[in-house]
PDB file of C-alpha atoms in Angstrom:
ATOM      1  CA  MET A  11     -45.983   5.714   6.871  1.00 73.00           C
ATOM      2  CA  ASN A  12     -44.350   2.332   7.609  1.00 86.00           C
ATOM      3  CA  PHE A  13     -40.660   1.586   7.057  1.00 91.00           C
ATOM      4  CA  SER A  14     -41.227  -0.028   3.665  1.00 92.00           C
ATOM      5  CA  GLU A  15     -42.969   3.135   2.461  1.00 90.00           C
ATOM      6  CA  TYR A  16     -40.110   5.213   3.881  1.00 91.00           C
ATOM      7  CA  LEU A  17     -37.582   3.195   1.865  1.00 93.00           C
ATOM      8  CA  GLN A  18     -39.686   3.396  -1.291  1.00 92.00           C
ATOM      9  CA  LYS A  19     -40.019   7.172  -1.022  1.00 90.00           C
ATOM     10  CA  SER A  20     -36.756   8.298   0.592  1.00 91.00           C
ATOM     11  CA  GLN A  21     -34.314   5.471  -0.206  1.00 94.00           C
ATOM     12  CA  PRO A  22     -35.380   4.255  -3.679  1.00 94.00           C
ATOM     13  CA  LEU A  23     -32.000   2.647  -4.433  1.00 93.00           C
ATOM     14  CA  VAL A  24     -32.186   0.459  -1.324  1.00 95.00           C
ATOM     15  CA  TYR A  25     -35.826  -0.388  -2.000  1.00 95.00           C
ATOM     16  CA  GLN A  26     -35.334  -1.276  -5.660  1.00 96.00           C
ATOM     17  CA  THR A  27     -32.074  -3.178  -5.209  1.00 95.00           C
ATOM     18  CA  PHE A  28     -33.449  -5.404  -2.469  1.00 94.00           C
ATOM     19  CA  SER A  29     -36.888  -5.824  -4.052  1.00 95.00           C
ATOM     20  CA  ASN A  30     -35.306  -7.058  -7.283  1.00 95.00           C
ATOM     21  CA  ALA A  31     -32.966  -9.396  -5.396  1.00 94.00           C
ATOM     22  CA  LEU A  32     -35.865 -10.993  -3.499  1.00 93.00           C
ATOM     23  CA  LYS A  33     -38.109 -11.277  -6.575  1.00 92.00           C
ATOM     24  CA  ASN A  34     -35.345 -12.921  -8.600  1.00 92.00           C
ATOM     25  CA  GLY A  35     -34.033 -15.123  -5.787  1.00 90.00           C
ATOM     26  CA  ARG A  36     -30.621 -13.467  -5.985  1.00 92.00           C
ATOM     27  CA  VAL A  37     -30.029 -12.064  -2.538  1.00 94.00           C
ATOM     28  CA  SER A  38     -26.316 -11.328  -2.198  1.00 94.00           C
ATOM     29  CA  HIS A  39     -24.300 -13.108   0.476  1.00 95.00           C
ATOM     30  CA  ALA A  40     -23.063  -9.736   1.794  1.00 97.00           C
ATOM     31  CA  TYR A  41     -24.305  -6.141   1.676  1.00 97.00           C
ATOM     32  CA  LEU A  42     -22.594  -2.992   2.929  1.00 98.00           C
ATOM     33  CA  LEU A  43     -25.012  -0.171   3.761  1.00 98.00           C
ATOM     34  CA  SER A  44     -23.249   3.179   3.706  1.00 97.00           C
ATOM     35  CA  GLY A  45     -24.659   6.524   4.820  1.00 95.00           C
ATOM     36  CA  GLU A  46     -23.845   9.699   6.671  1.00 92.00           C
ATOM     37  CA  ALA A  47     -24.387   9.997  10.417  1.00 88.00           C
ATOM     38  CA  GLY A  48     -28.111  10.171  11.118  1.00 90.00           C
ATOM     39  CA  THR A  49     -29.243   7.932   8.269  1.00 94.00           C
ATOM     40  CA  PRO A  50     -31.158   4.873   9.564  1.00 94.00           C
ATOM     41  CA  LEU A  51     -28.433   2.319   8.869  1.00 96.00           C
ATOM     42  CA  LEU A  52     -29.230  -0.184  11.619  1.00 96.00           C
ATOM     43  CA  GLU A  53     -32.999   0.149  11.158  1.00 95.00           C
ATOM     44  CA  THR A  54     -32.574  -0.517   7.426  1.00 97.00           C
ATOM     45  CA  ALA A  55     -30.286  -3.496   8.032  1.00 98.00           C
ATOM     46  CA  ILE A  56     -32.803  -5.069  10.430  1.00 97.00           C
ATOM     47  CA  PHE A  57     -35.653  -4.408   7.990  1.00 96.00           C
ATOM     48  CA  LEU A  58     -33.709  -6.086   5.168  1.00 97.00           C
ATOM     49  CA  ALA A  59     -32.978  -9.072   7.420  1.00 97.00           C
ATOM     50  CA  LYS A  60     -36.709  -9.409   8.101  1.00 97.00           C
ATOM     51  CA  SER A  61     -37.391  -9.156   4.363  1.00 97.00           C
ATOM     52  CA  ILE A  62     -35.148 -12.169   3.677  1.00 96.00           C
ATOM     53  CA  LEU A  63     -37.131 -14.272   6.160  1.00 95.00           C
ATOM     54  CA  CYS A  64     -40.633 -12.809   5.730  1.00 94.00           C
ATOM     55  CA  GLU A  65     -43.376 -15.337   4.930  1.00 92.00           C
ATOM     56  CA  HIS A  66     -45.301 -12.986   2.643  1.00 89.00           C
ATOM     57  CA  PRO A  67     -43.114 -10.085   1.438  1.00 89.00           C
ATOM     58  CA  SER A  68     -44.731  -7.485  -0.801  1.00 89.00           C
ATOM     59  CA  PRO A  69     -42.015  -7.137  -2.102  1.00 92.00           C
ATOM     60  CA  LEU A  70     -40.201  -6.386   1.184  1.00 95.00           C
ATOM     61  CA  CYS A  71     -41.274  -7.548   4.627  1.00 93.00           C
ATOM     62  CA  ASP A  72     -44.794  -6.755   5.812  1.00 87.00           C
ATOM     63  CA  ASP A  73     -43.778  -6.637   9.500  1.00 90.00           C
ATOM     64  CA  THR A  74     -46.624  -8.967  10.479  1.00 91.00           C
ATOM     65  CA  CYS A  75     -45.370 -12.547  10.089  1.00 94.00           C
ATOM     66  CA  LYS A  76     -43.848 -14.642  12.875  1.00 94.00           C
ATOM     67  CA  TYR A  77     -40.324 -14.271  11.483  1.00 95.00           C
ATOM     68  CA  CYS A  78     -40.550 -10.477  11.396  1.00 95.00           C
ATOM     69  CA  SER A  79     -41.719 -10.575  15.001  1.00 95.00           C
ATOM     70  CA  ARG A  80     -38.945 -12.948  16.055  1.00 96.00           C
ATOM     71  CA  ILE A  81     -36.296 -10.702  14.507  1.00 96.00           C
ATOM     72  CA  ASP A  82     -37.770  -7.720  16.372  1.00 95.00           C
ATOM     73  CA  HIS A  83     -37.726  -9.655  19.644  1.00 95.00           C
ATOM     74  CA  ARG A  84     -34.322 -11.283  18.911  1.00 95.00           C
ATOM     75  CA  THR A  85     -35.727 -14.797  19.319  1.00 95.00           C
ATOM     76  CA  TYR A  86     -34.728 -16.107  15.869  1.00 95.00           C
ATOM     77  CA  SER A  87     -31.665 -18.256  16.580  1.00 93.00           C
ATOM     78  CA  GLY A  88     -30.139 -17.602  13.157  1.00 94.00           C
ATOM     79  CA  PHE A  89     -29.982 -13.834  13.642  1.00 96.00           C
ATOM     80  CA  ARG A  90     -27.206 -11.872  15.312  1.00 97.00           C
ATOM     81  CA  ILE A  91     -26.226  -8.198  15.600  1.00 98.00           C
ATOM     82  CA  ILE A  92     -22.684  -7.129  16.447  1.00 97.00           C
ATOM     83  CA  GLY A  93     -21.946  -3.477  17.202  1.00 96.00           C
ATOM     84  CA  GLU A  94     -25.433  -2.519  18.359  1.00 92.00           C
ATOM     85  CA  LYS A  95     -23.870  -0.971  21.445  1.00 87.00           C
ATOM     86  CA  GLU A  96     -21.299   1.781  21.010  1.00 83.00           C
ATOM     87  CA  GLY A  97     -17.642   0.771  21.196  1.00 87.00           C
ATOM     88  CA  THR A  98     -14.915  -1.254  19.532  1.00 93.00           C
ATOM     89  CA  ILE A  99     -15.857  -4.533  17.838  1.00 96.00           C
ATOM     90  CA  LYS A 100     -13.398  -7.191  18.969  1.00 96.00           C
ATOM     91  CA  LYS A 101     -12.041 -10.390  17.465  1.00 96.00           C
ATOM     92  CA  GLU A 102     -13.762 -12.576  20.079  1.00 97.00           C
ATOM     93  CA  GLU A 103     -17.223 -11.333  19.030  1.00 96.00           C
ATOM     94  CA  VAL A 104     -16.521 -12.218  15.397  1.00 96.00           C
ATOM     95  CA  GLU A 105     -15.075 -15.631  16.264  1.00 96.00           C
ATOM     96  CA  ASP A 106     -18.145 -16.435  18.365  1.00 96.00           C
ATOM     97  CA  LEU A 107     -20.392 -15.445  15.445  1.00 96.00           C
ATOM     98  CA  ILE A 108     -18.449 -17.607  12.982  1.00 96.00           C
ATOM     99  CA  SER A 109     -18.495 -20.590  15.340  1.00 95.00           C
ATOM    100  CA  SER A 110     -22.256 -20.295  15.802  1.00 93.00           C
ATOM    101  CA  PHE A 111     -23.120 -19.723  12.135  1.00 94.00           C
ATOM    102  CA  SER A 112     -20.826 -22.468  10.831  1.00 90.00           C
ATOM    103  CA  LYS A 113     -23.233 -25.051  12.250  1.00 87.00           C
ATOM    104  CA  THR A 114     -26.312 -26.233  10.371  1.00 80.00           C
ATOM    105  CA  PRO A 115     -29.242 -23.926  11.199  1.00 81.00           C
ATOM    106  CA  LEU A 116     -31.892 -25.302  13.534  1.00 80.00           C
ATOM    107  CA  GLU A 117     -34.550 -22.987  12.133  1.00 84.00           C
ATOM    108  CA  GLU A 118     -37.178 -24.191   9.671  1.00 84.00           C
ATOM    109  CA  LYS A 119     -36.239 -21.329   7.317  1.00 87.00           C
ATOM    110  CA  ASN A 120     -32.673 -22.648   7.046  1.00 88.00           C
ATOM    111  CA  GLU A 121     -31.339 -19.079   6.808  1.00 92.00           C
ATOM    112  CA  CYS A 122     -28.852 -17.237   9.028  1.00 95.00           C
ATOM    113  CA  ILE A 123     -28.345 -13.476   8.921  1.00 97.00           C
ATOM    114  CA  TYR A 124     -25.858 -11.359  10.814  1.00 98.00           C
ATOM    115  CA  ILE A 125     -25.487  -7.595  10.995  1.00 98.00           C
ATOM    116  CA  ILE A 126     -22.247  -5.836  11.878  1.00 98.00           C
ATOM    117  CA  HIS A 127     -23.181  -2.244  12.654  1.00 98.00           C
ATOM    118  CA  GLN A 128     -20.544   0.455  12.115  1.00 97.00           C
ATOM    119  CA  VAL A 129     -18.041  -1.991  10.677  1.00 97.00           C
ATOM    120  CA  GLU A 130     -15.357   0.720  10.788  1.00 96.00           C
ATOM    121  CA  ASN A 131     -15.243   0.136  14.562  1.00 95.00           C
ATOM    122  CA  MET A 132     -13.767  -3.345  14.121  1.00 96.00           C
ATOM    123  CA  THR A 133     -10.231  -3.952  15.352  1.00 95.00           C
ATOM    124  CA  VAL A 134      -7.684  -5.187  12.796  1.00 94.00           C
ATOM    125  CA  GLU A 135      -7.826  -8.619  14.452  1.00 96.00           C
ATOM    126  CA  ALA A 136     -11.629  -8.681  14.148  1.00 96.00           C
ATOM    127  CA  VAL A 137     -11.440  -7.767  10.457  1.00 96.00           C
ATOM    128  CA  ASN A 138      -8.889 -10.496   9.782  1.00 95.00           C
ATOM    129  CA  ALA A 139     -11.096 -13.027  11.572  1.00 95.00           C
ATOM    130  CA  LEU A 140     -14.095 -12.019   9.447  1.00 96.00           C
ATOM    131  CA  LEU A 141     -12.573 -11.828   5.957  1.00 95.00           C
ATOM    132  CA  LYS A 142     -12.571 -15.514   4.969  1.00 92.00           C
ATOM    133  CA  PHE A 143     -16.059 -16.080   6.406  1.00 95.00           C
ATOM    134  CA  LEU A 144     -17.285 -12.991   4.549  1.00 95.00           C
ATOM    135  CA  GLU A 145     -15.810 -14.185   1.257  1.00 92.00           C
ATOM    136  CA  GLU A 146     -16.748 -17.870   1.527  1.00 92.00           C
ATOM    137  CA  PRO A 147     -19.746 -18.176   3.857  1.00 94.00           C
ATOM    138  CA  PRO A 148     -22.014 -21.230   4.044  1.00 93.00           C
ATOM    139  CA  SER A 149     -24.803 -20.980   1.462  1.00 92.00           C
ATOM    140  CA  TYR A 150     -27.417 -20.252   4.139  1.00 94.00           C
ATOM    141  CA  VAL A 151     -25.581 -17.221   5.640  1.00 96.00           C
ATOM    142  CA  HIS A 152     -26.176 -13.569   4.686  1.00 97.00           C
ATOM    143  CA  ALA A 153     -24.207 -10.592   6.017  1.00 98.00           C
ATOM    144  CA  ILE A 154     -25.446  -7.009   6.253  1.00 98.00           C
ATOM    145  CA  LEU A 155     -22.710  -4.586   7.281  1.00 98.00           C
ATOM    146  CA  THR A 156     -23.180  -0.871   7.906  1.00 98.00           C
ATOM    147  CA  THR A 157     -20.889   2.153   8.005  1.00 97.00           C
ATOM    148  CA  SER A 158     -21.279   5.884   8.471  1.00 95.00           C
ATOM    149  CA  ASN A 159     -17.668   6.444   7.367  1.00 94.00           C
ATOM    150  CA  ILE A 160     -16.856   4.314   4.349  1.00 95.00           C
ATOM    151  CA  ALA A 161     -13.431   5.961   4.016  1.00 94.00           C
ATOM    152  CA  LYS A 162     -12.417   4.062   7.175  1.00 94.00           C
ATOM    153  CA  VAL A 163     -13.624   0.678   5.907  1.00 95.00           C
ATOM    154  CA  LEU A 164     -10.858  -1.531   4.539  1.00 93.00           C
ATOM    155  CA  PRO A 165     -10.992  -2.184   0.766  1.00 93.00           C
ATOM    156  CA  THR A 166     -10.820  -5.924   1.507  1.00 94.00           C
ATOM    157  CA  ILE A 167     -14.244  -5.663   3.188  1.00 96.00           C
ATOM    158  CA  ILE A 168     -15.766  -3.365   0.552  1.00 96.00           C
ATOM    159  CA  SER A 169     -14.677  -5.679  -2.282  1.00 95.00           C
ATOM    160  CA  ARG A 170     -16.487  -8.633  -0.688  1.00 95.00           C
ATOM    161  CA  CYS A 171     -19.840  -6.816  -0.390  1.00 96.00           C
ATOM    162  CA  GLU A 172     -22.522  -5.284  -2.568  1.00 96.00           C
ATOM    163  CA  THR A 173     -22.471  -1.650  -1.464  1.00 96.00           C
ATOM    164  CA  ILE A 174     -25.686   0.381  -1.228  1.00 96.00           C
ATOM    165  CA  ARG A 175     -25.604   4.036  -0.201  1.00 96.00           C
ATOM    166  CA  LEU A 176     -28.419   5.600   1.803  1.00 96.00           C
ATOM    167  CA  LEU A 177     -29.403   9.132   0.796  1.00 94.00           C
ATOM    168  CA  LEU A 178     -29.436  12.044   3.222  1.00 91.00           C
ATOM    169  CA  ALA A 179     -32.847  13.733   3.342  1.00 90.00           C
ATOM    170  CA  SER A 180     -33.164  17.469   3.939  1.00 91.00           C
ATOM    171  CA  ARG A 181     -33.983  18.518   7.489  1.00 93.00           C
ATOM    172  CA  LYS A 182     -37.245  20.022   6.242  1.00 93.00           C
ATOM    173  CA  GLU A 183     -38.273  16.639   4.798  1.00 93.00           C
ATOM    174  CA  VAL A 184     -37.361  14.828   8.026  1.00 95.00           C
ATOM    175  CA  VAL A 185     -39.377  17.256  10.174  1.00 96.00           C
ATOM    176  CA  ALA A 186     -42.410  16.944   7.874  1.00 95.00           C
ATOM    177  CA  GLN A 187     -42.114  13.149   7.911  1.00 94.00           C
ATOM    178  CA  ALA A 188     -41.849  13.064  11.710  1.00 96.00           C
ATOM    179  CA  LEU A 189     -44.889  15.329  12.126  1.00 97.00           C
ATOM    180  CA  ALA A 190     -46.887  13.175   9.691  1.00 94.00           C
ATOM    181  CA  ASN A 191     -46.029  10.129  11.803  1.00 94.00           C
ATOM    182  CA  GLY A 192     -47.260  11.695  15.031  1.00 96.00           C
ATOM    183  CA  ALA A 193     -44.219  13.415  16.545  1.00 97.00           C
ATOM    184  CA  SER A 194     -44.650  16.742  18.334  1.00 97.00           C
ATOM    185  CA  LYS A 195     -43.129  19.810  16.697  1.00 97.00           C
ATOM    186  CA  GLU A 196     -40.649  20.138  19.582  1.00 97.00           C
ATOM    187  CA  ASP A 197     -39.372  16.587  19.129  1.00 98.00           C
ATOM    188  CA  ALA A 198     -39.437  16.723  15.317  1.00 97.00           C
ATOM    189  CA  GLU A 199     -37.352  19.904  15.245  1.00 97.00           C
ATOM    190  CA  LEU A 200     -34.827  18.750  17.828  1.00 97.00           C
ATOM    191  CA  LEU A 201     -34.384  15.123  16.763  1.00 97.00           C
ATOM    192  CA  SER A 202     -34.144  15.970  13.048  1.00 96.00           C
ATOM    193  CA  TYR A 203     -30.590  17.122  13.781  1.00 94.00           C
ATOM    194  CA  PHE A 204     -29.631  13.665  14.993  1.00 93.00           C
ATOM    195  CA  TYR A 205     -31.766  11.297  12.907  1.00 93.00           C
ATOM    196  CA  ASN A 206     -32.341  11.455   9.171  1.00 93.00           C
ATOM    197  CA  ASN A 207     -35.444   9.293   9.254  1.00 91.00           C
ATOM    198  CA  GLY A 208     -38.698  10.944  10.277  1.00 93.00           C
ATOM    199  CA  VAL A 209     -40.488   7.585  10.547  1.00 91.00           C
ATOM    200  CA  SER A 210     -38.362   6.595  13.562  1.00 92.00           C
ATOM    201  CA  ILE A 211     -38.499   9.943  15.372  1.00 96.00           C
ATOM    202  CA  PRO A 212     -41.890   9.418  17.112  1.00 96.00           C
ATOM    203  CA  ASP A 213     -40.559   6.236  18.754  1.00 94.00           C
ATOM    204  CA  ILE A 214     -37.193   7.791  19.644  1.00 96.00           C
ATOM    205  CA  ALA A 215     -39.062  10.714  21.231  1.00 97.00           C
ATOM    206  CA  LYS A 216     -40.543   8.278  23.767  1.00 97.00           C
ATOM    207  CA  GLU A 217     -37.190   6.850  24.861  1.00 96.00           C
ATOM    208  CA  GLU A 218     -36.192   7.455  28.460  1.00 96.00           C
ATOM    209  CA  ASP A 219     -32.707   8.806  27.680  1.00 96.00           C
ATOM    210  CA  TYR A 220     -33.982  11.327  25.143  1.00 97.00           C
ATOM    211  CA  LEU A 221     -36.732  12.585  27.445  1.00 98.00           C
ATOM    212  CA  ALA A 222     -34.238  13.006  30.295  1.00 97.00           C
ATOM    213  CA  ILE A 223     -31.711  14.850  28.102  1.00 98.00           C
ATOM    214  CA  LYS A 224     -34.362  17.166  26.660  1.00 98.00           C
ATOM    215  CA  LYS A 225     -35.562  17.987  30.179  1.00 97.00           C
ATOM    216  CA  ALA A 226     -31.961  18.646  31.273  1.00 97.00           C
ATOM    217  CA  LEU A 227     -31.441  20.966  28.303  1.00 97.00           C
ATOM    218  CA  LEU A 228     -34.561  22.987  29.105  1.00 97.00           C
ATOM    219  CA  GLN A 229     -33.507  23.231  32.766  1.00 97.00           C
ATOM    220  CA  PHE A 230     -30.050  24.476  31.774  1.00 97.00           C
ATOM    221  CA  LEU A 231     -31.407  27.064  29.326  1.00 96.00           C
ATOM    222  CA  GLY A 232     -34.023  28.185  31.842  1.00 96.00           C
ATOM    223  CA  ALA A 233     -31.429  28.710  34.583  1.00 95.00           C
ATOM    224  CA  LEU A 234     -28.789  30.332  32.363  1.00 94.00           C
ATOM    225  CA  PRO A 235     -30.094  33.954  32.491  1.00 93.00           C
ATOM    226  CA  ASN A 236     -30.309  33.737  36.302  1.00 90.00           C
ATOM    227  CA  GLY A 237     -26.587  33.385  36.880  1.00 87.00           C
ATOM    228  CA  LYS A 238     -23.944  30.959  38.065  1.00 90.00           C
ATOM    229  CA  ASP A 239     -25.471  29.741  41.340  1.00 92.00           C
ATOM    230  CA  PRO A 240     -28.828  28.562  39.883  1.00 92.00           C
ATOM    231  CA  LEU A 241     -26.899  26.869  37.065  1.00 93.00           C
ATOM    232  CA  TYR A 242     -24.639  24.984  39.483  1.00 94.00           C
ATOM    233  CA  LEU A 243     -27.657  23.968  41.551  1.00 94.00           C
ATOM    234  CA  VAL A 244     -29.688  22.587  38.644  1.00 95.00           C
ATOM    235  CA  SER A 245     -26.561  20.976  37.199  1.00 94.00           C
ATOM    236  CA  GLU A 246     -25.699  19.097  40.392  1.00 94.00           C
ATOM    237  CA  LYS A 247     -29.262  18.068  41.163  1.00 94.00           C
ATOM    238  CA  ASP A 248     -30.828  17.335  37.779  1.00 94.00           C
ATOM    239  CA  ILE A 249     -28.378  17.399  34.862  1.00 97.00           C
ATOM    240  CA  ILE A 250     -25.190  15.553  35.839  1.00 96.00           C
ATOM    241  CA  PRO A 251     -27.135  12.377  36.864  1.00 96.00           C
ATOM    242  CA  VAL A 252     -28.591  12.282  33.329  1.00 96.00           C
ATOM    243  CA  LEU A 253     -25.146  12.377  31.655  1.00 96.00           C
ATOM    244  CA  LYS A 254     -24.442   8.771  32.561  1.00 92.00           C
ATOM    245  CA  ASP A 255     -22.231   7.861  29.588  1.00 93.00           C
ATOM    246  CA  LYS A 256     -20.557   9.361  26.522  1.00 92.00           C
ATOM    247  CA  LYS A 257     -23.631   8.919  24.352  1.00 91.00           C
ATOM    248  CA  THR A 258     -25.979  10.871  26.630  1.00 95.00           C
ATOM    249  CA  ALA A 259     -23.340  13.538  27.331  1.00 96.00           C
ATOM    250  CA  ARG A 260     -22.673  13.997  23.602  1.00 95.00           C
ATOM    251  CA  MET A 261     -26.360  14.456  22.903  1.00 96.00           C
ATOM    252  CA  PHE A 262     -26.744  16.998  25.722  1.00 98.00           C
ATOM    253  CA  PHE A 263     -23.807  19.120  24.537  1.00 97.00           C
ATOM    254  CA  ASP A 264     -24.939  18.801  20.900  1.00 97.00           C
ATOM    255  CA  MET A 265     -28.458  19.957  21.821  1.00 97.00           C
ATOM    256  CA  LEU A 266     -27.004  22.843  23.815  1.00 98.00           C
ATOM    257  CA  SER A 267     -24.936  23.838  20.773  1.00 97.00           C
ATOM    258  CA  LEU A 268     -28.074  23.874  18.605  1.00 97.00           C
ATOM    259  CA  ALA A 269     -29.857  26.151  21.071  1.00 97.00           C
ATOM    260  CA  LEU A 270     -26.871  28.520  21.257  1.00 97.00           C
ATOM    261  CA  LYS A 271     -26.738  28.719  17.455  1.00 97.00           C
ATOM    262  CA  ASP A 272     -30.359  29.840  17.501  1.00 97.00           C
ATOM    263  CA  VAL A 273     -29.554  32.506  20.106  1.00 97.00           C
ATOM    264  CA  ILE A 274     -26.895  33.837  17.729  1.00 97.00           C
ATOM    265  CA  SER A 275     -29.483  33.826  14.919  1.00 96.00           C
ATOM    266  CA  LEU A 276     -31.816  35.910  17.106  1.00 96.00           C
ATOM    267  CA  GLN A 277     -29.022  38.378  17.821  1.00 96.00           C
ATOM    268  CA  GLU A 278     -28.411  38.659  14.077  1.00 95.00           C
ATOM    269  CA  LYS A 279     -32.155  39.046  13.342  1.00 95.00           C
ATOM    270  CA  ALA A 280     -32.143  35.775  11.393  1.00 95.00           C
ATOM    271  CA  PRO A 281     -34.767  32.969  11.544  1.00 94.00           C
ATOM    272  CA  ILE A 282     -34.237  30.317  14.191  1.00 95.00           C
ATOM    273  CA  LEU A 283     -34.418  26.607  13.440  1.00 92.00           C
ATOM    274  CA  LEU A 284     -35.812  25.426  16.785  1.00 96.00           C
ATOM    275  CA  SER A 285     -38.881  27.634  16.466  1.00 95.00           C
ATOM    276  CA  SER A 286     -40.884  25.641  19.026  1.00 96.00           C
ATOM    277  CA  TYR A 287     -38.231  26.506  21.638  1.00 96.00           C
ATOM    278  CA  ALA A 288     -38.371  30.261  20.977  1.00 96.00           C
ATOM    279  CA  LYS A 289     -39.900  31.023  24.385  1.00 95.00           C
ATOM    280  CA  ILE A 290     -36.933  29.599  26.292  1.00 96.00           C
ATOM    281  CA  ILE A 291     -34.256  30.696  23.785  1.00 96.00           C
ATOM    282  CA  THR A 292     -35.344  34.347  23.426  1.00 96.00           C
ATOM    283  CA  PRO A 293     -34.323  35.468  26.983  1.00 95.00           C
ATOM    284  CA  LEU A 294     -30.739  34.423  26.169  1.00 96.00           C
ATOM    285  CA  GLU A 295     -30.537  36.993  23.378  1.00 95.00           C
ATOM    286  CA  ARG A 296     -29.292  39.645  25.824  1.00 94.00           C
ATOM    287  CA  LEU A 297     -26.191  37.635  26.782  1.00 94.00           C
ATOM    288  CA  PRO A 298     -23.141  39.271  25.147  1.00 94.00           C
ATOM    289  CA  ALA A 299     -20.793  36.312  24.662  1.00 95.00           C
ATOM    290  CA  ILE A 300     -22.951  33.567  23.153  1.00 96.00           C
ATOM    291  CA  MET A 301     -20.556  32.943  20.257  1.00 96.00           C
ATOM    292  CA  ASN A 302     -17.704  32.276  22.694  1.00 96.00           C
ATOM    293  CA  CYS A 303     -20.030  30.039  24.711  1.00 96.00           C
ATOM    294  CA  LEU A 304     -20.929  28.055  21.591  1.00 97.00           C
ATOM    295  CA  LEU A 305     -17.268  27.526  20.701  1.00 97.00           C
ATOM    296  CA  GLU A 306     -16.494  26.434  24.268  1.00 97.00           C
ATOM    297  CA  THR A 307     -19.447  24.008  24.253  1.00 97.00           C
ATOM    298  CA  MET A 308     -18.164  22.411  21.050  1.00 96.00           C
ATOM    299  CA  LYS A 309     -14.675  22.173  22.560  1.00 95.00           C
ATOM    300  CA  VAL A 310     -16.053  20.547  25.728  1.00 96.00           C
ATOM    301  CA  ARG A 311     -18.039  18.083  23.647  1.00 95.00           C
ATOM    302  CA  ASN A 312     -14.839  16.934  21.924  1.00 94.00           C
ATOM    303  CA  LEU A 313     -13.087  16.507  25.285  1.00 94.00           C
ATOM    304  CA  LEU A 314     -15.541  13.707  26.101  1.00 92.00           C
ATOM    305  CA  GLU A 315     -13.457  11.481  23.817  1.00 87.00           C
ATOM    306  CA  LEU A 316     -10.519  11.895  26.233  1.00 91.00           C
ATOM    307  CA  ASN A 317     -12.606  10.217  28.954  1.00 88.00           C
ATOM    308  CA  ILE A 318     -12.898  13.376  31.044  1.00 92.00           C
ATOM    309  CA  SER A 319     -15.891  13.252  33.400  1.00 94.00           C
ATOM    310  CA  SER A 320     -18.993  14.853  31.892  1.00 95.00           C
ATOM    311  CA  GLY A 321     -19.737  16.377  35.314  1.00 94.00           C
ATOM    312  CA  ILE A 322     -16.357  18.124  35.421  1.00 95.00           C
ATOM    313  CA  LEU A 323     -16.836  19.353  31.853  1.00 96.00           C
ATOM    314  CA  LEU A 324     -20.297  20.717  32.631  1.00 96.00           C
ATOM    315  CA  GLU A 325     -19.049  22.531  35.744  1.00 95.00           C
ATOM    316  CA  HIS A 326     -16.256  24.080  33.668  1.00 96.00           C
ATOM    317  CA  LEU A 327     -18.798  25.158  31.071  1.00 96.00           C
ATOM    318  CA  ILE A 328     -20.998  26.832  33.703  1.00 95.00           C
ATOM    319  CA  TYR A 329     -17.979  28.717  35.067  1.00 95.00           C
ATOM    320  CA  TYR A 330     -17.049  29.789  31.530  1.00 95.00           C
ATOM    321  CA  PHE A 331     -20.600  30.908  30.656  1.00 95.00           C
ATOM    322  CA  ALA A 332     -20.839  32.937  33.877  1.00 93.00           C
ATOM    323  CA  LYS A 333     -17.437  34.581  33.398  1.00 93.00           C
ATOM    324  CA  GLU A 334     -17.919  35.454  29.716  1.00 93.00           C
ATOM    325  CA  ASN A 335     -21.428  36.837  30.210  1.00 91.00           C
ATOM    326  CA  ARG A 336     -20.704  38.474  33.600  1.00 87.00           C
ATOM    327  CA  LEU A 337     -23.522  36.539  35.271  1.00 83.00           C
TER     328      LEU A 337
END
C-alpha cells in the first residue's frame, strides 16, 4: 500500500478535500493538519506538498515525477520545512522563511510551499512574525501547518487556515497495515504504540535510533530478573550510550512502560499486547512490585522534561526496581 492508498482508506477526509481542491484548481493558500500524537502529520504534509507540484497527479501525487523526488531529497528551492527537528520554533526561522519566499520563485513550476510542523511550538514572537504573511501571502505561496494539540494553537492562526483533522486508527488496524507492508510482528506491535500509520512502520523499523532503543529495551528486560549488578553493568555499557537525547530517552522509557504493563497483564491472567515479546516478558511475572515499577518509570519519563540526565534517571530506576523487588 502506498501513501495515497493509505490516505484514501484511512484518512478519507484528507484525501477527498485535497483531491477536489487539485481537480478544481482551488488549492487553499493555507492548511492546518490536526491530529493526535502518532498520526502521520508531517508525512501527510509532505505528501500534500508533492501533490501540489506533481507533474501527473492521479488525483494526488504519484511519487514518481521529478518534483516528487526533489521534495523528498529537499532539492526543490521553493520548499521549506520548519519544526522538523524537536524544539521551539523561533522568530528568526520564520523571518528567514518570509524573506526567502517573498522573492519571485526561480523554479519552473512557479510555486513555493512551506510546512511548519507542530505549529504549537512557535514562540509568540514567531507567531506574530508569521500572521501577516499567512493571511496575505504572494499568490504562488502555499502553507501547510500541522499540530498534535490544536487547543494550544492560537485562534488567529486557525482562522487563517483551512483545518483538516486526521483520524486515529485503532491499534489493531495499524498492526495489520504494518504487517501487510512488510514489517515484522515484533516491530508492528511495538511501533503501533508510537505511530498511527502502518504504512510508515516498515521504514521506521529500519532506523538506527529505533533499532538501538529496541536492543537496549531487550537487554534491560533480559537482565532485570538477574538482579541489580547485571542491570547496572548492561546499563553503563549498552543502554546509557543509546539515550543520547530526550527523544531517544522518552522512547526507551515509554517502551519499558509498555513491557511492564504486559507483565501486570500476565500477573492478572489477562492477554498481553506485545505477544511477540512474551518469551522475554514472562520471566518478569514473578517480580512482586511491577505496578510500583511501572509508576516509577512513568514518573522518571516525565522528569526528562526538567533536563535531568537520562543516565542518572536510569540508574535511579535500576536502584528502585532492585529495592522494590528485593533483587
